[in-house]
PDB file of N, CA and C in Angstrom:
ATOM      1  N   MET H  12      26.575 -90.910 113.820  1.00 77.00           N
ATOM      2  CA  MET H  12      27.041 -90.391 112.638  1.00 77.00           C
ATOM      3  C   MET H  12      26.512 -88.826 112.411  1.00 77.00           C
ATOM      4  N   PRO H  13      25.193 -88.587 112.825  1.00 89.00           N
ATOM      5  CA  PRO H  13      24.824 -87.308 112.667  1.00 89.00           C
ATOM      6  C   PRO H  13      25.684 -86.204 113.437  1.00 89.00           C
ATOM      7  N   SER H  14      26.205 -86.626 114.583  1.00 95.00           N
ATOM      8  CA  SER H  14      27.061 -85.756 115.306  1.00 95.00           C
ATOM      9  C   SER H  14      28.393 -85.402 114.486  1.00 95.00           C
ATOM     10  N   LEU H  15      28.816 -86.409 113.754  1.00 95.00           N
ATOM     11  CA  LEU H  15      29.983 -86.241 113.007  1.00 95.00           C
ATOM     12  C   LEU H  15      29.705 -85.255 111.829  1.00 95.00           C
ATOM     13  N   ILE H  16      28.580 -85.361 111.313  1.00 95.00           N
ATOM     14  CA  ILE H  16      28.254 -84.411 110.148  1.00 95.00           C
ATOM     15  C   ILE H  16      27.947 -82.982 110.656  1.00 95.00           C
ATOM     16  N   ARG H  17      27.327 -82.896 111.844  1.00 96.00           N
ATOM     17  CA  ARG H  17      27.127 -81.654 112.500  1.00 96.00           C
ATOM     18  C   ARG H  17      28.471 -80.896 112.911  1.00 96.00           C
ATOM     19  N   PHE H  18      29.388 -81.791 113.308  1.00 96.00           N
ATOM     20  CA  PHE H  18      30.644 -81.239 113.581  1.00 96.00           C
ATOM     21  C   PHE H  18      31.530 -80.794 112.345  1.00 96.00           C
ATOM     22  N   LEU H  19      31.374 -81.549 111.317  1.00 97.00           N
ATOM     23  CA  LEU H  19      32.022 -81.070 110.085  1.00 97.00           C
ATOM     24  C   LEU H  19      31.342 -79.886 109.495  1.00 97.00           C
ATOM     25  N   VAL H  20      30.057 -79.735 109.487  1.00 97.00           N
ATOM     26  CA  VAL H  20      29.413 -78.553 109.064  1.00 97.00           C
ATOM     27  C   VAL H  20      29.909 -77.319 109.813  1.00 97.00           C
ATOM     28  N   ILE H  21      29.889 -77.387 111.134  1.00 98.00           N
ATOM     29  CA  ILE H  21      30.337 -76.331 112.033  1.00 98.00           C
ATOM     30  C   ILE H  21      31.705 -75.928 111.768  1.00 98.00           C
ATOM     31  N   VAL H  22      32.659 -76.884 111.597  1.00 98.00           N
ATOM     32  CA  VAL H  22      34.028 -76.601 111.234  1.00 98.00           C
ATOM     33  C   VAL H  22      34.155 -76.074 109.923  1.00 98.00           C
ATOM     34  N   GLY H  23      33.284 -76.456 108.915  1.00 98.00           N
ATOM     35  CA  GLY H  23      33.389 -75.858 107.586  1.00 98.00           C
ATOM     36  C   GLY H  23      32.792 -74.402 107.550  1.00 98.00           C
ATOM     37  N   VAL H  24      31.805 -74.134 108.333  1.00 98.00           N
ATOM     38  CA  VAL H  24      31.203 -72.901 108.438  1.00 98.00           C
ATOM     39  C   VAL H  24      32.307 -71.774 109.043  1.00 98.00           C
ATOM     40  N   LEU H  25      32.994 -72.335 110.155  1.00 99.00           N
ATOM     41  CA  LEU H  25      33.989 -71.528 110.773  1.00 99.00           C
ATOM     42  C   LEU H  25      35.107 -71.267 109.805  1.00 99.00           C
ATOM     43  N   ALA H  26      35.551 -72.188 109.043  1.00 99.00           N
ATOM     44  CA  ALA H  26      36.631 -72.079 108.181  1.00 99.00           C
ATOM     45  C   ALA H  26      36.240 -71.049 107.140  1.00 99.00           C
ATOM     46  N   ALA H  27      35.011 -71.131 106.596  1.00 99.00           N
ATOM     47  CA  ALA H  27      34.450 -70.220 105.554  1.00 99.00           C
ATOM     48  C   ALA H  27      34.435 -68.807 106.054  1.00 99.00           C
ATOM     49  N   LEU H  28      34.071 -68.680 107.319  1.00 99.00           N
ATOM     50  CA  LEU H  28      33.978 -67.227 107.896  1.00 99.00           C
ATOM     51  C   LEU H  28      35.477 -66.691 108.031  1.00 99.00           C
ATOM     52  N   ALA H  29      36.353 -67.513 108.478  1.00 98.00           N
ATOM     53  CA  ALA H  29      37.637 -67.072 108.515  1.00 98.00           C
ATOM     54  C   ALA H  29      38.265 -66.691 107.114  1.00 98.00           C
ATOM     55  N   TYR H  30      38.056 -67.440 106.192  1.00 98.00           N
ATOM     56  CA  TYR H  30      38.382 -67.223 104.760  1.00 98.00           C
ATOM     57  C   TYR H  30      37.719 -66.001 104.286  1.00 98.00           C
ATOM     58  N   ALA H  31      36.547 -65.763 104.615  1.00 98.00           N
ATOM     59  CA  ALA H  31      35.793 -64.505 104.071  1.00 98.00           C
ATOM     60  C   ALA H  31      36.417 -63.379 104.852  1.00 98.00           C
ATOM     61  N   GLY H  32      36.736 -63.465 106.145  1.00 97.00           N
ATOM     62  CA  GLY H  32      37.353 -62.316 106.856  1.00 97.00           C
ATOM     63  C   GLY H  32      38.684 -61.957 106.262  1.00 97.00           C
ATOM     64  N   MET H  33      39.545 -62.922 105.804  1.00 97.00           N
ATOM     65  CA  MET H  33      40.805 -62.697 105.300  1.00 97.00           C
ATOM     66  C   MET H  33      40.702 -62.049 103.952  1.00 97.00           C
ATOM     67  N   LEU H  34      39.728 -62.441 103.154  1.00 97.00           N
ATOM     68  CA  LEU H  34      39.404 -61.795 101.852  1.00 97.00           C
ATOM     69  C   LEU H  34      38.937 -60.374 102.070  1.00 97.00           C
ATOM     70  N   ALA H  35      38.260 -60.085 102.984  1.00 96.00           N
ATOM     71  CA  ALA H  35      37.706 -58.729 103.352  1.00 96.00           C
ATOM     72  C   ALA H  35      38.920 -57.816 103.688  1.00 96.00           C
ATOM     73  N   ILE H  36      39.807 -58.422 104.561  1.00 95.00           N
ATOM     74  CA  ILE H  36      40.897 -57.597 104.894  1.00 95.00           C
ATOM     75  C   ILE H  36      41.795 -57.151 103.720  1.00 95.00           C
ATOM     76  N   VAL H  37      41.982 -58.274 102.837  1.00 94.00           N
ATOM     77  CA  VAL H  37      42.856 -58.067 101.700  1.00 94.00           C
ATOM     78  C   VAL H  37      42.207 -56.941 100.745  1.00 94.00           C
ATOM     79  N   ALA H  38      40.788 -57.000 100.698  1.00 94.00           N
ATOM     80  CA  ALA H  38      40.140 -56.245  99.683  1.00 94.00           C
ATOM     81  C   ALA H  38      40.018 -54.676 100.219  1.00 94.00           C
ATOM     82  N   TYR H  39      39.844 -54.537 101.399  1.00 93.00           N
ATOM     83  CA  TYR H  39      39.554 -53.319 102.033  1.00 93.00           C
ATOM     84  C   TYR H  39      40.642 -52.512 102.785  1.00 93.00           C
ATOM     85  N   VAL H  40      41.695 -53.218 103.118  1.00 91.00           N
ATOM     86  CA  VAL H  40      42.746 -52.539 103.881  1.00 91.00           C
ATOM     87  C   VAL H  40      44.053 -52.443 103.061  1.00 91.00           C
ATOM     88  N   SER H  41      44.482 -51.271 102.861  1.00 90.00           N
ATOM     89  CA  SER H  41      45.770 -51.130 102.141  1.00 90.00           C
ATOM     90  C   SER H  41      46.883 -50.590 103.137  1.00 90.00           C
ATOM     91  N   PRO H  42      47.993 -51.342 103.059  1.00 85.00           N
ATOM     92  CA  PRO H  42      49.078 -50.898 104.179  1.00 85.00           C
ATOM     93  C   PRO H  42      49.777 -49.601 103.725  1.00 85.00           C
ATOM     94  N   GLN H  43      50.222 -48.884 104.734  1.00 90.00           N
ATOM     95  CA  GLN H  43      51.029 -47.629 104.418  1.00 90.00           C
ATOM     96  C   GLN H  43      52.472 -47.963 104.360  1.00 90.00           C
ATOM     97  N   PRO H  44      52.933 -47.778 103.131  1.00 91.00           N
ATOM     98  CA  PRO H  44      54.473 -48.109 102.904  1.00 91.00           C
ATOM     99  C   PRO H  44      55.308 -47.091 103.736  1.00 91.00           C
ATOM    100  N   ARG H  45      56.249 -47.623 104.300  1.00 92.00           N
ATOM    101  CA  ARG H  45      57.250 -46.720 105.180  1.00 92.00           C
ATOM    102  C   ARG H  45      58.619 -47.322 105.131  1.00 92.00           C
ATOM    103  N   GLU H  46      59.730 -46.470 105.369  1.00 94.00           N
ATOM    104  CA  GLU H  46      60.987 -46.904 105.269  1.00 94.00           C
ATOM    105  C   GLU H  46      61.328 -47.520 106.609  1.00 94.00           C
ATOM    106  N   MET H  47      62.149 -48.616 106.496  1.00 92.00           N
ATOM    107  CA  MET H  47      62.558 -49.246 107.753  1.00 92.00           C
ATOM    108  C   MET H  47      64.036 -49.322 107.771  1.00 92.00           C
ATOM    109  N   THR H  48      64.625 -49.041 108.917  1.00 92.00           N
ATOM    110  CA  THR H  48      66.080 -49.110 109.123  1.00 92.00           C
ATOM    111  C   THR H  48      66.299 -49.900 110.416  1.00 92.00           C
ATOM    112  N   GLN H  49      67.433 -50.650 110.435  1.00 89.00           N
ATOM    113  CA  GLN H  49      67.854 -51.461 111.610  1.00 89.00           C
ATOM    114  C   GLN H  49      69.313 -51.643 111.620  1.00 89.00           C
ATOM    115  N   THR H  50      69.926 -51.264 112.724  1.00 89.00           N
ATOM    116  CA  THR H  50      71.330 -51.317 112.810  1.00 89.00           C
ATOM    117  C   THR H  50      71.755 -52.721 113.070  1.00 89.00           C
ATOM    118  N   ILE H  51      72.956 -53.200 112.518  1.00 86.00           N
ATOM    119  CA  ILE H  51      73.525 -54.531 112.624  1.00 86.00           C
ATOM    120  C   ILE H  51      74.924 -54.255 113.088  1.00 86.00           C
ATOM    121  N   SER H  52      75.121 -54.928 114.279  1.00 85.00           N
ATOM    122  CA  SER H  52      76.641 -54.886 114.711  1.00 85.00           C
ATOM    123  C   SER H  52      77.506 -55.597 113.730  1.00 85.00           C
ATOM    124  N   PRO H  53      78.801 -54.926 113.821  1.00 83.00           N
ATOM    125  CA  PRO H  53      79.751 -55.489 112.829  1.00 83.00           C
ATOM    126  C   PRO H  53      80.080 -56.921 113.118  1.00 83.00           C
ATOM    127  N   GLN H  54      79.902 -57.481 114.230  1.00 82.00           N
ATOM    128  CA  GLN H  54      80.335 -58.833 114.630  1.00 82.00           C
ATOM    129  C   GLN H  54      79.394 -59.813 113.834  1.00 82.00           C
ATOM    130  N   ARG H  55      78.184 -59.341 113.708  1.00 80.00           N
ATOM    131  CA  ARG H  55      77.201 -60.308 112.945  1.00 80.00           C
ATOM    132  C   ARG H  55      77.637 -60.228 111.469  1.00 80.00           C
ATOM    133  N   LEU H  56      78.073 -59.231 110.954  1.00 80.00           N
ATOM    134  CA  LEU H  56      78.328 -59.175 109.547  1.00 80.00           C
ATOM    135  C   LEU H  56      79.619 -59.950 109.082  1.00 80.00           C
ATOM    136  N   ASN H  57      80.545 -60.181 110.108  1.00 76.00           N
ATOM    137  CA  ASN H  57      81.819 -60.874 109.744  1.00 76.00           C
ATOM    138  C   ASN H  57      81.794 -62.409 109.881  1.00 76.00           C
ATOM    139  N   LYS H  58      80.506 -63.012 110.170  1.00 63.00           N
ATOM    140  CA  LYS H  58      80.373 -64.421 110.312  1.00 63.00           C
ATOM    141  C   LYS H  58      80.613 -65.124 109.107  1.00 63.00           C
TER     142      LYS H  58
END
């Protein structure tokens, strides 16, 4: 049973680190807005 608890603690710590990393990215990185264009063939529009 101690190995199961150790495994769950390690998985929990790794999940917490991943969550903290995502929160840090959201808080400190702002995306640069830009315009996007993509051509679509007329055959795809007539379906």
